C-alpha cells in the first residue's frame, strides 16, 4: 500500500485521542495526550493511522514523505468565534482608545459596530470576499483549520445576507471548514428603533436567511445598550424555530444576563464572559453550554479577563476563540490566544491547547471530524518549527511556530 503522506520522526504528536463525547471539563482539561517519536499517515484527506516510530512498518511507503525531526504536530486550531468579514479596519478608534476613550464612548461617537456597518453596506460582495480571503490566508498560516464566521456588520436584510453569502463562499473556495452565524442583533441601526429592528430580524431577516440556508447558528450581542436578556431570548428562540442553534455574546462589558439567556435557550456556547460572577458560574453548572473566552478582545480593550481558573475549578469546560474583528480583537492568531490564556488567565499550556482545539470543535459541532489527532478524522494539522516542548508555543509570544500546514490532507506551505 502506498499512502498519500507519511510524516516521520515527529518529536511530539499532540492531542492524540479516540473520539469522545462532549467537551473536556474541569480537571480533564489539564490532560493533553502527546505521543513522542511518532509517525502519522494521511490518505484521501483523512488521518489514516499514527503510532510510535518503532511500530512503523518497514514496508510503509507514501507519495510524500515528510521528516518532522525536532518538530511537533498539532491538530489545526478550531476558532469558534470570529467576525472576519468586514470592509475596513478601524485603527482610528484604536488611537482614540489609546488617548483614553472607552469602547462605549467610541460607539456613542458613531464609531464601533455602526461604523463597520456603514463601510460594509457600501462594499460589494466580491470586495468583501477578497478582503476576507486575505484574513483567511493569514489565519491558515498561523494554524487555524476551521472557523466560525458571523454576520453582524450588515444590519439590513440585504447586507446581512451579503455577509453570509461571503461566508458560504469562503467555505467553498478556501481550504478552511466554515460554520456561519446570523448576528443580525449586533447593534440597532440608526434609522430604526430597537423594537422596529427586532421585528425586522424576526419577520424578515431570519426567514430570508433560512430560505437560502445561509446560517448554521444565531447569535445576539446581549449587552447593556444593545440587546437585553429577554430580547436576546426572543430572537434566538425565533432562530431555533428555523433550525439555527444559539451561541451568544454574553457578559462582555456588564453582567448582562447573557449567560442566563444562553442557559435558558440551550445555546451551544456563551462567549466573552469578562463580567461574570459566582451566579453565572452556578447557572452554567446546570447546563451543557460551553463557556468560551475571547482573550484577544479582553486584551485589546483592557478589560478584565474571564475567570478561567474559577470556571475550570467549578468542573466546567472552557473553550478559547479569537473574536477576530476590526473593533475589539484585530487578530485571528490562535497562537497568540494561547499565550494570552496562559499569561493572563493562568491556564496551563495543556488546558489552553485543549480549549482551542477539541473544546472549540465541540462548540462548533465539528468534533466528529476536527479538533484532535484521531484515526478517521479529517487531516487538518500543522507541523511546527523545531521546538523543545509544546509549551514553547504559548511561551513564544507573538512568533509563528507553524512551519507547514496540511488541510484536508493537502500540504499548503
Ligand atoms: O465580539 N461585542 C460585540 N461584537 C464584537 C465587537 C464588534 C466591533 O466593535 O466591531 C466583539 O467584541
Ligand atoms: Fe464577537
CSV table of N, CA, C and O in Angstrom, one decimal, residues 223-269:
chain,number,residue,atom,x,y,z
A,223,UNK,N,-26.1,42.8,25.8
A,223,UNK,CA,-25.3,43.7,26.5
A,223,UNK,C,-26.1,45.0,26.8
A,223,UNK,O,-27.0,45.4,26.0
A,224,UNK,N,-25.8,45.7,27.8
A,224,UNK,CA,-26.4,46.9,28.2
A,224,UNK,C,-26.2,47.9,27.0
A,224,UNK,O,-25.1,48.0,26.5
A,225,UNK,N,-27.3,48.5,26.6
A,225,UNK,CA,-27.2,49.5,25.5
A,225,UNK,C,-27.3,48.8,24.1
A,225,UNK,O,-27.4,49.4,23.1
A,226,UNK,N,-27.4,47.4,24.1
A,226,UNK,CA,-27.6,46.7,22.9
A,226,UNK,C,-28.8,45.9,23.0
A,226,UNK,O,-29.9,46.4,22.8
A,227,UNK,N,-28.8,44.6,23.3
A,227,UNK,CA,-30.0,43.8,23.5
A,227,UNK,C,-30.0,43.2,24.9
A,227,UNK,O,-29.0,42.6,25.4
A,228,UNK,N,-31.2,43.2,25.5
A,228,UNK,CA,-31.4,42.7,26.9
A,228,UNK,C,-31.5,41.2,26.8
A,228,UNK,O,-31.6,40.6,25.8
A,229,UNK,N,-31.5,40.7,28.1
A,229,UNK,CA,-31.7,39.2,28.2
A,229,UNK,C,-33.0,38.7,27.5
A,229,UNK,O,-33.0,37.8,26.8
A,230,UNK,N,-34.1,39.4,27.8
A,230,UNK,CA,-35.4,39.0,27.2
A,230,UNK,C,-35.4,39.2,25.7
A,230,UNK,O,-35.9,38.3,25.0
A,231,UNK,N,-34.8,40.3,25.2
A,231,UNK,CA,-34.8,40.4,23.8
A,231,UNK,C,-33.9,39.4,23.1
A,231,UNK,O,-34.2,38.8,22.1
A,232,UNK,N,-32.8,39.1,23.8
A,232,UNK,CA,-31.9,38.0,23.3
A,232,UNK,C,-32.7,36.7,23.2
A,232,UNK,O,-32.6,36.0,22.2
A,233,UNK,N,-33.4,36.4,24.3
A,233,UNK,CA,-34.1,35.1,24.3
A,233,UNK,C,-35.1,35.0,23.2
A,233,UNK,O,-35.3,34.0,22.5
A,234,UNK,N,-35.8,36.1,23.0
A,234,UNK,CA,-36.9,36.1,21.9
A,234,UNK,C,-36.3,35.9,20.6
A,234,UNK,O,-36.7,35.1,19.8
A,235,UNK,N,-35.2,36.6,20.3
A,235,UNK,CA,-34.6,36.5,18.9
A,235,UNK,C,-34.0,35.1,18.7
A,235,UNK,O,-34.3,34.5,17.7
A,236,UNK,N,-33.3,34.5,19.7
A,236,UNK,CA,-32.7,33.2,19.4
A,236,UNK,C,-33.8,32.1,19.4
A,236,UNK,O,-33.7,31.1,18.7
A,237,UNK,N,-34.9,32.3,20.1
A,237,UNK,CA,-36.0,31.3,20.1
A,237,UNK,C,-36.5,31.3,18.7
A,237,UNK,O,-36.9,30.3,18.1
A,238,UNK,N,-36.7,32.5,18.0
A,238,UNK,CA,-37.1,32.6,16.6
A,238,UNK,C,-36.1,31.8,15.7
A,238,UNK,O,-36.5,31.1,14.8
A,239,UNK,N,-34.9,32.1,16.0
A,239,UNK,CA,-33.8,31.4,15.2
A,239,UNK,C,-34.0,29.9,15.3
A,239,UNK,O,-33.9,29.1,14.3
A,240,UNK,N,-34.2,29.4,16.5
A,240,UNK,CA,-34.3,28.0,16.8
A,240,UNK,C,-35.4,27.4,16.0
A,240,UNK,O,-35.3,26.3,15.5
A,241,UNK,N,-36.5,28.1,15.9
A,241,UNK,CA,-37.7,27.6,15.1
A,241,UNK,C,-37.3,27.4,13.7
A,241,UNK,O,-37.9,26.6,13.0
A,242,UNK,N,-36.3,28.1,13.2
A,242,UNK,CA,-35.8,28.0,11.8
A,242,UNK,C,-34.5,27.1,11.8
A,242,UNK,O,-33.8,27.1,10.8
A,243,UNK,N,-34.3,26.3,12.8
A,243,UNK,CA,-33.1,25.4,12.8
A,243,UNK,C,-31.8,26.0,13.1
A,243,UNK,O,-30.8,25.3,12.9
A,244,UNK,N,-31.7,27.2,13.6
A,244,UNK,CA,-30.4,27.8,13.9
A,244,UNK,C,-30.2,27.7,15.4
A,244,UNK,O,-31.0,28.3,16.2
A,245,UNK,N,-29.2,27.0,15.9
A,245,UNK,CA,-28.9,26.9,17.3
A,245,UNK,C,-28.3,28.2,17.8
A,245,UNK,O,-27.5,28.8,17.1
A,246,UNK,N,-28.6,28.5,19.0
A,246,UNK,CA,-28.0,29.8,19.6
A,246,UNK,C,-26.5,29.6,20.0
A,246,UNK,O,-26.1,28.6,20.5
A,247,UNK,N,-25.8,30.7,19.9
A,247,UNK,CA,-24.5,30.9,20.6
A,247,UNK,C,-24.5,32.4,20.8
A,247,UNK,O,-24.9,33.2,20.0
A,248,UNK,N,-24.1,32.8,22.0
A,248,UNK,CA,-24.4,34.2,22.5
A,248,UNK,C,-23.2,35.0,22.9
A,248,UNK,O,-22.3,34.5,23.6
A,249,UNK,N,-23.2,36.3,22.5
A,249,UNK,CA,-22.2,37.2,23.1
A,249,UNK,C,-22.7,37.6,24.5
A,249,UNK,O,-23.7,38.4,24.6
A,250,UNK,N,-22.0,37.2,25.5
A,250,UNK,CA,-22.6,37.3,26.9
A,250,UNK,C,-21.5,37.9,27.8
A,250,UNK,O,-20.4,37.5,27.8
A,251,UNK,N,-22.0,38.9,28.6
A,251,UNK,CA,-21.2,39.4,29.7
A,251,UNK,C,-19.9,40.0,29.3
A,251,UNK,O,-18.9,39.8,30.0
A,252,UNK,N,-19.8,40.7,28.2
A,252,UNK,CA,-18.5,41.3,27.8
A,252,UNK,C,-18.2,42.5,28.6
A,252,UNK,O,-17.2,42.7,29.2
A,253,UNK,N,-19.2,43.5,28.6
A,253,UNK,CA,-19.0,44.7,29.3
A,253,UNK,C,-19.7,44.8,30.6
A,253,UNK,O,-19.2,45.6,31.5
A,254,UNK,N,-20.8,44.1,30.8
A,254,UNK,CA,-21.6,44.2,32.0
A,254,UNK,C,-22.1,42.8,32.4
A,254,UNK,O,-22.1,41.9,31.5
A,255,UNK,N,-22.7,42.7,33.6
A,255,UNK,CA,-23.5,41.5,33.9
A,255,UNK,C,-24.8,41.6,33.2
A,255,UNK,O,-25.8,42.0,33.8
A,256,UNK,N,-24.8,41.2,31.9
A,256,UNK,CA,-25.9,41.5,31.0
A,256,UNK,C,-27.1,40.5,31.0
A,256,UNK,O,-28.0,40.7,30.3
A,257,UNK,N,-26.9,39.4,31.7
A,257,UNK,CA,-27.9,38.3,31.6
A,257,UNK,C,-27.6,37.4,30.4
A,257,UNK,O,-28.4,36.5,30.1
A,258,UNK,N,-26.5,37.6,29.8
A,258,UNK,CA,-26.2,36.8,28.6
A,258,UNK,C,-26.0,35.3,28.9
A,258,UNK,O,-26.5,34.5,28.1
A,259,UNK,N,-25.3,35.1,30.0
A,259,UNK,CA,-25.1,33.7,30.4
A,259,UNK,C,-26.5,33.0,30.7
A,259,UNK,O,-26.7,31.9,30.2
A,260,UNK,N,-27.3,33.7,31.4
A,260,UNK,CA,-28.6,33.1,31.7
A,260,UNK,C,-29.4,32.9,30.4
A,260,UNK,O,-30.1,31.9,30.3
A,261,UNK,N,-29.3,33.9,29.5
A,261,UNK,CA,-30.1,33.7,28.2
A,261,UNK,C,-29.5,32.5,27.5
A,261,UNK,O,-30.3,31.7,26.9
A,262,UNK,N,-28.2,32.2,27.5
A,262,UNK,CA,-27.7,31.1,26.9
A,262,UNK,C,-28.1,29.8,27.5
A,262,UNK,O,-28.5,28.8,26.8
A,263,UNK,N,-28.2,29.8,28.8
A,263,UNK,CA,-28.6,28.5,29.5
A,263,UNK,C,-30.1,28.3,29.3
A,263,UNK,O,-30.5,27.2,28.9
A,264,UNK,N,-30.9,29.4,29.4
A,264,UNK,CA,-32.3,29.2,29.2
A,264,UNK,C,-32.7,28.7,27.8
A,264,UNK,O,-33.7,28.1,27.6
A,265,UNK,N,-31.9,29.1,26.8
A,265,UNK,CA,-32.3,28.8,25.4
A,265,UNK,C,-31.5,27.6,24.9
A,265,UNK,O,-31.6,27.2,23.7
A,266,UNK,N,-30.6,27.0,25.7
A,266,UNK,CA,-29.9,25.8,25.3
A,266,UNK,C,-28.8,26.1,24.2
A,266,UNK,O,-28.7,25.4,23.3
A,267,UNK,N,-28.1,27.2,24.5
A,267,UNK,CA,-27.1,27.7,23.5
A,267,UNK,C,-26.0,26.7,23.5
A,267,UNK,O,-25.7,26.0,24.4
A,268,UNK,N,-25.3,26.6,22.3
A,268,UNK,CA,-24.1,25.8,22.2
A,268,UNK,C,-22.9,26.4,23.1
A,268,UNK,O,-22.2,25.7,23.7
A,269,UNK,N,-22.9,27.8,23.0
A,269,UNK,CA,-21.8,28.4,23.8
A,269,UNK,C,-22.3,29.8,24.2
A,269,UNK,O,-23.1,30.4,23.6
